[in-house]
mmCIF file of C-alpha atoms and ligand atoms in Angstrom:
data_model
loop_
_atom_site.group_PDB
_atom_site.id
_atom_site.type_symbol
_atom_site.label_atom_id
_atom_site.label_comp_id
_atom_site.label_asym_id
_atom_site.label_seq_id
_atom_site.Cartn_x
_atom_site.Cartn_y
_atom_site.Cartn_z
ATOM 1 C CA MET A 1 23.900 5.674 -96.651
ATOM 2 C CA TYR A 2 22.114 3.853 -99.513
ATOM 3 C CA GLY A 3 19.603 5.691 -101.489
ATOM 4 C CA GLU A 4 20.054 9.229 -100.298
ATOM 5 C CA LYS A 5 22.368 10.335 -103.165
ATOM 6 C CA LYS A 6 20.693 12.774 -105.293
ATOM 7 C CA GLN A 7 20.155 11.443 -108.774
ATOM 8 C CA THR A 8 22.087 13.673 -111.186
ATOM 9 C CA SER A 9 20.774 13.301 -114.970
ATOM 10 C CA THR A 10 23.257 13.092 -117.750
ATOM 11 C CA ARG A 11 20.576 13.510 -120.383
ATOM 12 C CA HIS A 12 20.489 16.848 -122.194
ATOM 13 C CA HIS A 13 17.460 19.188 -122.035
ATOM 14 C CA PHE A 14 16.222 19.956 -125.545
ATOM 15 C CA CYS A 15 14.122 22.911 -126.304
ATOM 16 C CA ALA A 16 10.405 22.886 -125.345
ATOM 17 C CA HIS A 17 9.110 22.446 -128.831
ATOM 18 C CA SER A 18 10.918 18.854 -129.507
ATOM 19 C CA GLN A 19 8.306 16.719 -131.076
ATOM 20 C CA PRO A 20 8.593 13.327 -132.422
ATOM 21 C CA PRO A 21 7.733 13.229 -136.294
ATOM 22 C CA VAL A 22 4.224 12.580 -137.003
ATOM 23 C CA ALA A 23 3.440 9.494 -139.081
ATOM 24 C CA GLY A 24 1.308 9.908 -142.205
ATOM 25 C CA ARG A 25 1.099 12.572 -144.637
ATOM 26 C CA PRO A 26 3.670 15.378 -144.265
ATOM 27 C CA SER A 27 2.225 19.022 -143.941
ATOM 28 C CA SER A 28 2.381 21.567 -146.655
ATOM 29 C CA GLU A 29 4.901 23.540 -144.469
ATOM 30 C CA HIS A 30 7.107 20.358 -144.248
ATOM 31 C CA ILE A 31 6.875 19.997 -148.110
ATOM 32 C CA ARG A 32 7.702 23.721 -148.647
ATOM 33 C CA LYS A 33 10.976 23.401 -146.281
ATOM 34 C CA ILE A 34 12.216 20.407 -148.093
ATOM 35 C CA LYS A 35 11.725 22.031 -151.542
ATOM 36 C CA GLU A 36 13.565 25.154 -150.249
ATOM 37 C CA ARG A 37 16.482 23.174 -149.030
ATOM 38 C CA LYS A 38 18.797 23.216 -151.767
ATOM 39 C CA PHE A 39 21.852 22.056 -149.764
ATOM 40 C CA SER A 40 23.116 18.958 -148.198
ATOM 41 C CA MET A 41 20.240 16.807 -146.696
ATOM 42 C CA THR A 42 22.301 15.716 -143.452
ATOM 43 C CA THR A 43 19.987 14.987 -140.633
ATOM 44 C CA ILE A 44 19.554 17.949 -138.382
ATOM 45 C CA VAL A 45 21.002 17.130 -134.746
ATOM 46 C CA PRO A 46 19.155 18.852 -132.061
ATOM 47 C CA ILE A 47 21.158 21.296 -130.155
ATOM 48 C CA PRO A 48 20.911 20.833 -126.058
ATOM 49 C CA CYS A 49 19.540 24.289 -125.034
ATOM 50 C CA ASP A 50 21.221 24.158 -121.757
ATOM 51 C CA SER A 51 24.748 22.987 -122.720
ATOM 52 C CA TYR A 52 25.832 24.209 -126.076
ATOM 53 C CA LYS A 53 28.882 26.025 -127.033
ATOM 54 C CA LEU A 54 28.368 29.537 -128.346
ATOM 55 C CA GLY A 55 30.666 31.123 -130.657
ATOM 56 C CA PHE A 56 30.967 34.748 -132.129
ATOM 57 C CA ILE A 57 32.599 35.646 -135.193
ATOM 58 C CA GLY A 58 33.215 39.355 -134.930
ATOM 59 C CA ALA A 59 34.145 40.610 -131.236
ATOM 60 C CA GLY A 60 32.550 43.836 -131.496
ATOM 61 C CA LYS A 61 29.696 45.915 -129.580
ATOM 62 C CA MET A 62 26.946 43.875 -130.445
ATOM 63 C CA ALA A 63 28.778 40.381 -129.801
ATOM 64 C CA GLU A 64 29.900 41.760 -126.303
ATOM 65 C CA SER A 65 26.352 42.908 -125.570
ATOM 66 C CA ILE A 66 24.840 39.564 -126.162
ATOM 67 C CA ALA A 67 27.661 37.495 -124.442
ATOM 68 C CA ARG A 68 27.319 39.786 -121.520
ATOM 69 C CA GLY A 69 23.394 39.308 -121.328
ATOM 70 C CA VAL A 70 23.684 35.479 -121.679
ATOM 71 C CA VAL A 71 26.275 35.090 -118.948
ATOM 72 C CA LYS A 72 24.233 37.607 -116.596
ATOM 73 C CA SER A 73 21.077 35.872 -117.118
ATOM 74 C CA GLY A 74 22.636 32.600 -116.393
ATOM 75 C CA LEU A 75 21.550 31.091 -119.744
ATOM 76 C CA LEU A 76 25.217 29.637 -120.342
ATOM 77 C CA PRO A 77 28.426 30.124 -118.427
ATOM 78 C CA ALA A 78 31.041 32.253 -119.851
ATOM 79 C CA SER A 79 33.044 29.119 -120.352
ATOM 80 C CA GLN A 80 30.757 28.015 -122.921
ATOM 81 C CA ILE A 81 31.315 31.068 -124.943
ATOM 82 C CA ARG A 82 34.226 32.033 -127.209
ATOM 83 C CA THR A 83 35.155 34.491 -129.905
ATOM 84 C CA ALA A 84 38.486 35.373 -131.816
ATOM 85 C CA HIS A 85 40.068 38.787 -132.033
ATOM 86 C CA LEU A 86 43.872 39.881 -131.982
ATOM 87 C CA GLY A 87 43.446 43.444 -130.408
ATOM 88 C CA ASN A 88 44.166 43.831 -126.814
ATOM 89 C CA ALA A 89 41.063 45.970 -125.985
ATOM 90 C CA ARG A 90 38.646 43.635 -127.621
ATOM 91 C CA ARG A 91 40.310 40.628 -125.872
ATOM 92 C CA THR A 92 40.241 42.282 -122.653
ATOM 93 C CA ALA A 93 36.578 43.326 -123.090
ATOM 94 C CA PHE A 94 35.681 39.548 -123.525
ATOM 95 C CA GLU A 95 38.141 38.052 -121.252
ATOM 96 C CA SER A 96 37.150 40.316 -118.299
ATOM 97 C CA PHE A 97 33.764 38.382 -117.855
ATOM 98 C CA GLY A 98 35.329 35.077 -118.594
ATOM 99 C CA VAL A 99 34.765 34.667 -122.303
ATOM 100 C CA LYS A 100 37.656 32.759 -124.119
ATOM 101 C CA VAL A 101 39.121 34.692 -126.978
ATOM 102 C CA LEU A 102 40.898 32.786 -129.495
ATOM 103 C CA ASP A 103 43.373 34.006 -132.558
ATOM 104 C CA HIS A 104 41.268 32.774 -135.326
ATOM 105 C CA ASN A 105 37.725 32.464 -136.569
ATOM 106 C CA SER A 106 38.335 29.008 -137.699
ATOM 107 C CA GLN A 107 38.985 27.917 -134.104
ATOM 108 C CA VAL A 108 35.694 29.470 -132.898
ATOM 109 C CA VAL A 109 33.814 27.656 -135.530
ATOM 110 C CA GLU A 110 35.538 24.209 -134.787
ATOM 111 C CA ASP A 111 34.547 24.670 -131.063
ATOM 112 C CA SER A 112 31.090 25.757 -131.357
ATOM 113 C CA ASP A 113 27.378 24.453 -131.651
ATOM 114 C CA VAL A 114 25.890 27.717 -132.343
ATOM 115 C CA VAL A 115 27.854 30.418 -134.332
ATOM 116 C CA ILE A 116 26.715 34.037 -134.441
ATOM 117 C CA PHE A 117 28.119 36.185 -137.292
ATOM 118 C CA SER A 118 28.414 39.695 -135.947
ATOM 119 C CA VAL A 119 30.775 41.456 -138.214
ATOM 120 C CA LYS A 120 29.921 44.498 -140.228
ATOM 121 C CA PRO A 121 27.714 43.996 -143.414
ATOM 122 C CA GLN A 122 30.854 44.992 -145.698
ATOM 123 C CA VAL A 123 32.817 41.935 -144.750
ATOM 124 C CA VAL A 124 30.332 39.271 -143.926
ATOM 125 C CA LYS A 125 30.277 37.617 -147.315
ATOM 126 C CA GLY A 126 34.320 37.171 -147.157
ATOM 127 C CA VAL A 127 34.079 36.042 -143.561
ATOM 128 C CA VAL A 128 31.396 33.337 -144.051
ATOM 129 C CA MET A 129 32.947 32.050 -147.389
ATOM 130 C CA GLU A 130 36.302 31.725 -145.765
ATOM 131 C CA LEU A 131 34.909 29.404 -143.183
ATOM 132 C CA ARG A 132 32.599 27.368 -145.505
ATOM 133 C CA SER A 133 34.590 24.286 -145.445
ATOM 134 C CA LEU A 134 34.325 24.146 -141.785
ATOM 135 C CA LEU A 135 30.478 24.729 -141.344
ATOM 136 C CA SER A 136 27.995 21.822 -141.286
ATOM 137 C CA GLU A 137 24.419 21.324 -140.654
ATOM 138 C CA LYS A 138 25.337 20.048 -137.204
ATOM 139 C CA GLN A 139 25.868 23.694 -136.215
ATOM 140 C CA LEU A 140 23.113 26.193 -136.228
ATOM 141 C CA LEU A 141 24.340 29.569 -137.787
ATOM 142 C CA VAL A 142 23.130 33.083 -136.978
ATOM 143 C CA SER A 143 23.525 36.404 -138.372
ATOM 144 C CA VAL A 144 22.749 39.852 -136.573
ATOM 145 C CA VAL A 145 24.186 41.634 -139.767
ATOM 146 C CA ALA A 146 21.952 44.316 -140.798
ATOM 147 C CA GLY A 147 20.522 44.282 -144.265
ATOM 148 C CA VAL A 148 22.060 40.899 -145.345
ATOM 149 C CA LYS A 149 19.516 38.275 -146.517
ATOM 150 C CA LEU A 150 19.166 34.519 -145.503
ATOM 151 C CA LYS A 151 19.200 33.716 -149.122
ATOM 152 C CA ASP A 152 22.760 35.194 -149.449
ATOM 153 C CA LEU A 153 24.005 33.849 -146.188
ATOM 154 C CA GLN A 154 22.731 30.257 -146.670
ATOM 155 C CA GLU A 155 24.455 30.373 -150.140
ATOM 156 C CA TRP A 156 27.709 31.624 -148.814
ATOM 157 C CA ALA A 157 27.640 29.077 -145.772
ATOM 158 C CA GLY A 158 26.737 25.973 -148.012
ATOM 159 C CA HIS A 159 23.582 25.219 -145.807
ATOM 160 C CA SER A 160 20.462 26.611 -144.566
ATOM 161 C CA ARG A 161 20.298 25.740 -140.812
ATOM 162 C CA PHE A 162 20.739 29.581 -140.447
ATOM 163 C CA ILE A 163 18.773 32.057 -138.431
ATOM 164 C CA ARG A 164 18.554 35.794 -139.163
ATOM 165 C CA VAL A 165 18.238 38.213 -136.165
ATOM 166 C CA MET A 166 17.748 41.883 -136.167
ATOM 167 C CA PRO A 167 18.533 43.276 -132.600
ATOM 168 C CA ASN A 168 18.761 47.011 -131.667
ATOM 169 C CA THR A 169 21.243 49.163 -129.780
ATOM 170 C CA PRO A 170 19.268 48.895 -126.430
ATOM 171 C CA ALA A 171 20.782 45.503 -126.446
ATOM 172 C CA ALA A 172 23.889 47.124 -124.786
ATOM 173 C CA VAL A 173 21.585 47.643 -121.498
ATOM 174 C CA GLY A 174 19.629 44.478 -121.858
ATOM 175 C CA ASN A 175 16.567 46.094 -123.523
ATOM 176 C CA ALA A 176 16.624 45.066 -127.110
ATOM 177 C CA ALA A 177 13.922 44.703 -129.351
ATOM 178 C CA SER A 178 15.128 41.746 -131.450
ATOM 179 C CA VAL A 179 13.142 39.988 -134.364
ATOM 180 C CA ILE A 180 14.222 36.625 -135.478
ATOM 181 C CA SER A 181 13.515 34.916 -138.899
ATOM 182 C CA LEU A 182 14.279 31.182 -139.598
ATOM 183 C CA GLY A 183 16.240 29.771 -142.585
ATOM 184 C CA ALA A 184 15.002 26.721 -144.579
ATOM 185 C CA ALA A 185 16.677 24.136 -142.562
ATOM 186 C CA ALA A 186 16.315 25.816 -139.087
ATOM 187 C CA THR A 187 13.951 23.881 -136.833
ATOM 188 C CA LYS A 188 11.340 24.937 -134.480
ATOM 189 C CA ASP A 189 13.749 24.081 -131.724
ATOM 190 C CA ASP A 190 16.429 26.061 -133.143
ATOM 191 C CA GLY A 191 14.176 29.173 -133.197
ATOM 192 C CA GLU A 192 13.288 28.464 -129.571
ATOM 193 C CA LEU A 193 16.848 28.357 -128.610
ATOM 194 C CA ILE A 194 17.663 31.541 -130.415
ATOM 195 C CA SER A 195 14.660 33.181 -129.001
ATOM 196 C CA LYS A 196 15.958 32.229 -125.436
ATOM 197 C CA LEU A 197 19.535 33.440 -126.418
ATOM 198 C CA PHE A 198 18.233 36.868 -127.443
ATOM 199 C CA GLY A 199 15.775 36.943 -124.658
ATOM 200 C CA ALA A 200 18.945 37.431 -122.354
ATOM 201 C CA ILE A 201 19.256 40.975 -123.912
ATOM 202 C CA GLY A 202 15.548 41.975 -124.177
ATOM 203 C CA LYS A 203 12.365 41.016 -125.887
ATOM 204 C CA VAL A 204 12.027 38.783 -128.945
ATOM 205 C CA TRP A 205 9.661 38.355 -131.854
ATOM 206 C CA THR A 206 9.543 36.110 -134.813
ATOM 207 C CA ALA A 207 8.596 37.271 -138.214
ATOM 208 C CA ASP A 208 8.886 36.547 -141.783
ATOM 209 C CA GLU A 209 12.114 38.046 -143.344
ATOM 210 C CA LYS A 210 10.022 40.022 -145.700
ATOM 211 C CA HIS A 211 9.324 42.240 -142.890
ATOM 212 C CA PHE A 212 12.951 42.957 -141.965
ATOM 213 C CA ASP A 213 13.359 46.270 -143.900
ATOM 214 C CA ALA A 214 10.283 47.624 -142.088
ATOM 215 C CA ILE A 215 11.634 46.324 -138.753
ATOM 216 C CA THR A 216 14.986 48.072 -139.491
ATOM 217 C CA GLY A 217 12.793 51.385 -140.059
ATOM 218 C CA LEU A 218 11.115 50.813 -136.778
ATOM 219 C CA SER A 219 12.916 49.223 -134.147
ATOM 220 C CA GLY A 220 16.476 49.211 -135.861
ATOM 221 C CA SER A 221 16.578 53.058 -136.325
ATOM 222 C CA GLY A 222 13.802 53.755 -133.793
ATOM 223 C CA PRO A 223 16.275 54.398 -130.834
ATOM 224 C CA ALA A 224 17.734 57.382 -132.573
ATOM 225 C CA TYR A 225 14.273 58.927 -133.348
ATOM 226 C CA ILE A 226 13.750 58.603 -129.590
ATOM 227 C CA PHE A 227 17.194 60.236 -128.525
ATOM 228 C CA LEU A 228 16.215 63.082 -130.753
ATOM 229 C CA ALA A 229 12.921 63.325 -129.037
ATOM 230 C CA ILE A 230 14.738 63.329 -125.495
ATOM 231 C CA GLU A 231 17.061 65.934 -126.492
ATOM 232 C CA ALA A 232 14.324 67.983 -127.868
ATOM 233 C CA LEU A 233 12.100 67.781 -124.797
ATOM 234 C CA ALA A 234 15.173 68.591 -122.754
ATOM 235 C CA ASP A 235 15.448 71.780 -124.940
ATOM 236 C CA GLY A 236 12.079 72.513 -124.279
ATOM 237 C CA GLY A 237 12.422 72.311 -120.669
ATOM 238 C CA VAL A 238 15.537 74.674 -120.920
ATOM 239 C CA ALA A 239 13.538 76.992 -123.013
ATOM 240 C CA ALA A 240 10.829 76.959 -120.312
ATOM 241 C CA GLY A 241 13.585 78.013 -117.677
ATOM 242 C CA LEU A 242 15.006 74.511 -116.248
ATOM 243 C CA PRO A 243 18.521 73.960 -115.678
ATOM 244 C CA ARG A 244 20.247 71.598 -118.440
ATOM 245 C CA ASP A 245 20.860 68.732 -116.165
ATOM 246 C CA LEU A 246 17.443 68.710 -114.642
ATOM 247 C CA ALA A 247 15.648 68.983 -118.158
ATOM 248 C CA LEU A 248 17.774 66.324 -119.639
ATOM 249 C CA GLY A 249 17.184 63.859 -116.527
ATOM 250 C CA LEU A 250 13.462 64.519 -116.611
ATOM 251 C CA ALA A 251 13.090 64.016 -120.354
ATOM 252 C CA SER A 252 14.924 60.579 -120.274
ATOM 253 C CA GLN A 253 12.996 59.302 -117.264
ATOM 254 C CA THR A 254 9.691 60.514 -118.681
ATOM 255 C CA VAL A 255 10.212 58.616 -122.000
ATOM 256 C CA LEU A 256 11.404 55.465 -119.961
ATOM 257 C CA GLY A 257 8.134 55.874 -117.770
ATOM 258 C CA ALA A 258 5.932 56.271 -120.734
ATOM 259 C CA ALA A 259 7.287 53.358 -122.567
ATOM 260 C CA SER A 260 7.229 51.225 -119.387
ATOM 261 C CA MET A 261 3.409 52.194 -119.117
ATOM 262 C CA ALA A 262 2.547 51.307 -122.578
ATOM 263 C CA VAL A 263 4.504 47.888 -122.254
ATOM 264 C CA ASN A 264 3.159 47.043 -118.748
ATOM 265 C CA THR A 265 -0.492 48.360 -118.345
ATOM 266 C CA GLY A 266 -1.627 46.549 -121.338
ATOM 267 C CA LYS A 267 -3.600 49.826 -122.282
ATOM 268 C CA HIS A 268 -3.482 51.289 -125.916
ATOM 269 C CA PRO A 269 -1.323 54.244 -126.029
ATOM 270 C CA GLY A 270 -4.350 56.310 -127.161
ATOM 271 C CA GLN A 271 -6.068 55.344 -123.843
ATOM 272 C CA LEU A 272 -3.106 56.231 -121.816
ATOM 273 C CA LYS A 273 -2.862 59.627 -123.512
ATOM 274 C CA ASP A 274 -6.535 60.213 -122.944
ATOM 275 C CA ASP A 275 -5.996 59.328 -119.163
ATOM 276 C CA VAL A 276 -3.628 62.184 -118.667
ATOM 277 C CA ALA A 277 -5.202 64.933 -120.981
ATOM 278 C CA SER A 278 -7.661 66.624 -118.706
ATOM 279 C CA PRO A 279 -10.274 69.033 -120.216
ATOM 280 C CA GLY A 280 -8.640 72.536 -120.719
ATOM 281 C CA GLY A 281 -5.540 71.254 -118.960
ATOM 282 C CA THR A 282 -1.882 71.666 -119.894
ATOM 283 C CA THR A 283 -1.199 68.229 -121.423
ATOM 284 C CA ILE A 284 -3.898 68.890 -124.127
ATOM 285 C CA ALA A 285 -2.461 72.170 -124.838
ATOM 286 C CA GLY A 286 0.811 70.612 -125.521
ATOM 287 C CA ILE A 287 -0.645 67.768 -127.494
ATOM 288 C CA HIS A 288 -2.665 70.384 -129.712
ATOM 289 C CA GLU A 289 0.868 71.927 -130.733
ATOM 290 C CA LEU A 290 2.169 68.553 -131.483
ATOM 291 C CA GLU A 291 -0.751 67.716 -133.710
ATOM 292 C CA LYS A 292 -0.552 71.276 -135.516
ATOM 293 C CA ALA A 293 2.892 70.322 -136.319
ATOM 294 C CA GLY A 294 2.240 66.982 -137.691
ATOM 295 C CA PHE A 295 3.805 64.965 -134.927
ATOM 296 C CA ARG A 296 2.387 61.505 -135.792
ATOM 297 C CA GLY A 297 2.770 62.008 -139.484
ATOM 298 C CA ILE A 298 6.338 62.909 -139.055
ATOM 299 C CA LEU A 299 7.093 59.688 -137.040
ATOM 300 C CA MET A 300 5.306 57.584 -139.513
ATOM 301 C CA ASN A 301 7.361 59.170 -142.255
ATOM 302 C CA ALA A 302 10.528 58.505 -140.522
ATOM 303 C CA VAL A 303 9.856 54.804 -140.290
ATOM 304 C CA VAL A 304 8.608 54.563 -143.741
ATOM 305 C CA ALA A 305 11.838 56.402 -145.076
ATOM 306 C CA ALA A 306 14.082 54.281 -143.060
ATOM 307 C CA SER A 307 12.450 51.010 -144.224
ATOM 308 C CA LYS A 308 12.877 52.242 -147.986
ATOM 309 C CA ARG A 309 16.410 52.961 -147.315
ATOM 310 C CA SER A 310 16.932 49.733 -145.783
ATOM 311 C CA ARG A 311 15.351 48.009 -148.789
ATOM 312 C CA GLU A 312 17.627 50.005 -151.194
ATOM 313 C CA LEU A 313 20.799 49.057 -149.316
ATOM 314 C CA SER A 314 20.153 45.332 -148.939
ATOM 315 C CA ASN A 315 19.269 45.236 -152.625
ATOM 316 C CA ASN A 316 22.602 46.565 -153.522
HETATM 317 N N1 NAP B 1 25.357 47.663 -132.709
HETATM 318 C C1 NAP B 1 24.003 47.490 -132.731
HETATM 319 O O1 NAP B 1 23.198 47.942 -132.091
HETATM 320 C C2 NAP B 1 23.594 46.533 -133.681
HETATM 321 C C3 NAP B 1 22.263 46.518 -133.932
HETATM 322 C C4 NAP B 1 21.690 45.625 -135.050
HETATM 323 C C5 NAP B 1 22.657 44.889 -135.916
HETATM 324 N N2 NAP B 1 23.819 45.098 -135.673
HETATM 325 C C6 NAP B 1 24.632 44.444 -136.525
HETATM 326 O O2 NAP B 1 25.870 43.707 -135.757
HETATM 327 C C7 NAP B 1 27.019 43.657 -136.447
HETATM 328 C C8 NAP B 1 28.091 44.083 -135.461
HETATM 329 O O3 NAP B 1 28.092 45.423 -135.130
HETATM 330 P P1 NAP B 1 28.684 46.001 -133.961
HETATM 331 O O4 NAP B 1 28.196 47.099 -133.590
HETATM 332 O O5 NAP B 1 29.053 45.084 -132.984
HETATM 333 O O6 NAP B 1 30.059 46.423 -134.986
HETATM 334 P P2 NAP B 1 31.556 46.324 -134.456
HETATM 335 O O7 NAP B 1 31.683 46.704 -132.839
HETATM 336 O O8 NAP B 1 32.426 47.133 -135.188
HETATM 337 O O9 NAP B 1 32.054 44.793 -134.413
HETATM 338 C C9 NAP B 1 32.480 44.135 -135.458
HETATM 339 C C10 NAP B 1 33.614 43.341 -135.037
HETATM 340 O O10 NAP B 1 34.015 42.522 -136.245
HETATM 341 C C11 NAP B 1 35.385 42.567 -136.313
HETATM 342 N N3 NAP B 1 35.984 42.108 -137.572
HETATM 343 C C12 NAP B 1 36.069 42.735 -138.787
HETATM 344 N N4 NAP B 1 36.663 41.904 -139.751
HETATM 345 C C13 NAP B 1 36.570 40.599 -139.182
HETATM 346 C C14 NAP B 1 37.020 39.373 -139.511
HETATM 347 N N5 NAP B 1 37.438 39.246 -140.745
HETATM 348 N N6 NAP B 1 36.923 38.377 -138.778
HETATM 349 C C15 NAP B 1 36.396 38.433 -137.441
HETATM 350 N N7 NAP B 1 35.999 39.757 -136.958
HETATM 351 C C16 NAP B 1 36.205 40.683 -137.751
HETATM 352 C C17 NAP B 1 35.737 44.003 -136.063
HETATM 353 O O11 NAP B 1 37.278 44.006 -135.629
HETATM 354 P P3 NAP B 1 37.856 45.211 -135.578
HETATM 355 O O12 NAP B 1 37.555 45.657 -134.029
HETATM 356 O O13 NAP B 1 39.319 45.021 -135.742
HETATM 357 O O14 NAP B 1 37.228 46.443 -136.175
HETATM 358 C C18 NAP B 1 34.777 44.131 -134.858
HETATM 359 O O15 NAP B 1 35.378 43.721 -133.436
HETATM 360 C C19 NAP B 1 26.837 44.557 -137.777
HETATM 361 O O16 NAP B 1 26.568 43.909 -138.881
HETATM 362 C C20 NAP B 1 25.651 45.402 -137.402
HETATM 363 O O17 NAP B 1 24.738 45.499 -138.724
HETATM 364 C C21 NAP B 1 24.377 45.911 -134.806
#
């Protein structure tokens, strides 16, 4: 019957922030970006945020966590994701949920609109330089490599449509804290697209790259501090007479529940603490011991020390 066929649109959907250029004087931000773009001045072609092809250079744990999250969330089908590796175990890990595994990094780059570099810091320079002749500003490049600056990545790639991301290990369970920072030629839409992508494995913030060492000290290294805290809480439970399994289960769930309250209630953690510390009660007795031992200062020192170490490593 005429007129009943559902209209299917062939138009691509671009990210929310697509805006036509505004006539008149360019903003100071626009001028700054142009000055920073030392590389080719090709027009940046928007990437359709619902139908792009995503490639990973480095088929390791982080790439797998991101790819699994993206597929699970329905953001992209597995058929639009590819990576390269020659080892059977890594190939099987990706192929098991439908991601195409190629033999060479060059094949990944040639067949992707968004390329995520997820190799170790020691090899990233060689890997990017080797692919340089295939990289163009038509592609959005992303790095999750810890401690490697946009300035260097852009230099090695030959263009600055690059975004740096610092995710953390809870990416493996869909609960990452990721921070993104945009390179000189990356557009607002590019940032939006990458925020959505990393939103598939947790929460995402945008920050100036100058904060990345501090971010490494807090969210990058932070899961390890909390693993230590969970183990210590469980040890306390055992010292107080609990069986080990019960103590560990209670410690982990208590940290998860407390974090969930801090995230979901909108209350300041100091308020949440006050709410459970009744006068002369058990909790305030425990808190008193923590304060005597400098608990807050120790955590602050840990973040500052890890940030300092990150700065030392990324300046080497
Ligand atoms: N894991 C995290 O939670 C986390 C958090 C924040 C940032 N990161 C960053 O993410 C990056 C990847 O970490 P990861 O934990 O996923 O490490 P990983 O599991 O070791 O993955 C790295 C992968 O790169 C592959 N590779 C090595 N050289 C290569 C080359 N020339 N071409 C293509 N692939 C190559 C490795 O192959 P082989 O299997 O043969 O070694 C391995 O599969 C690192 O830079 C790290 O700093 C990770």
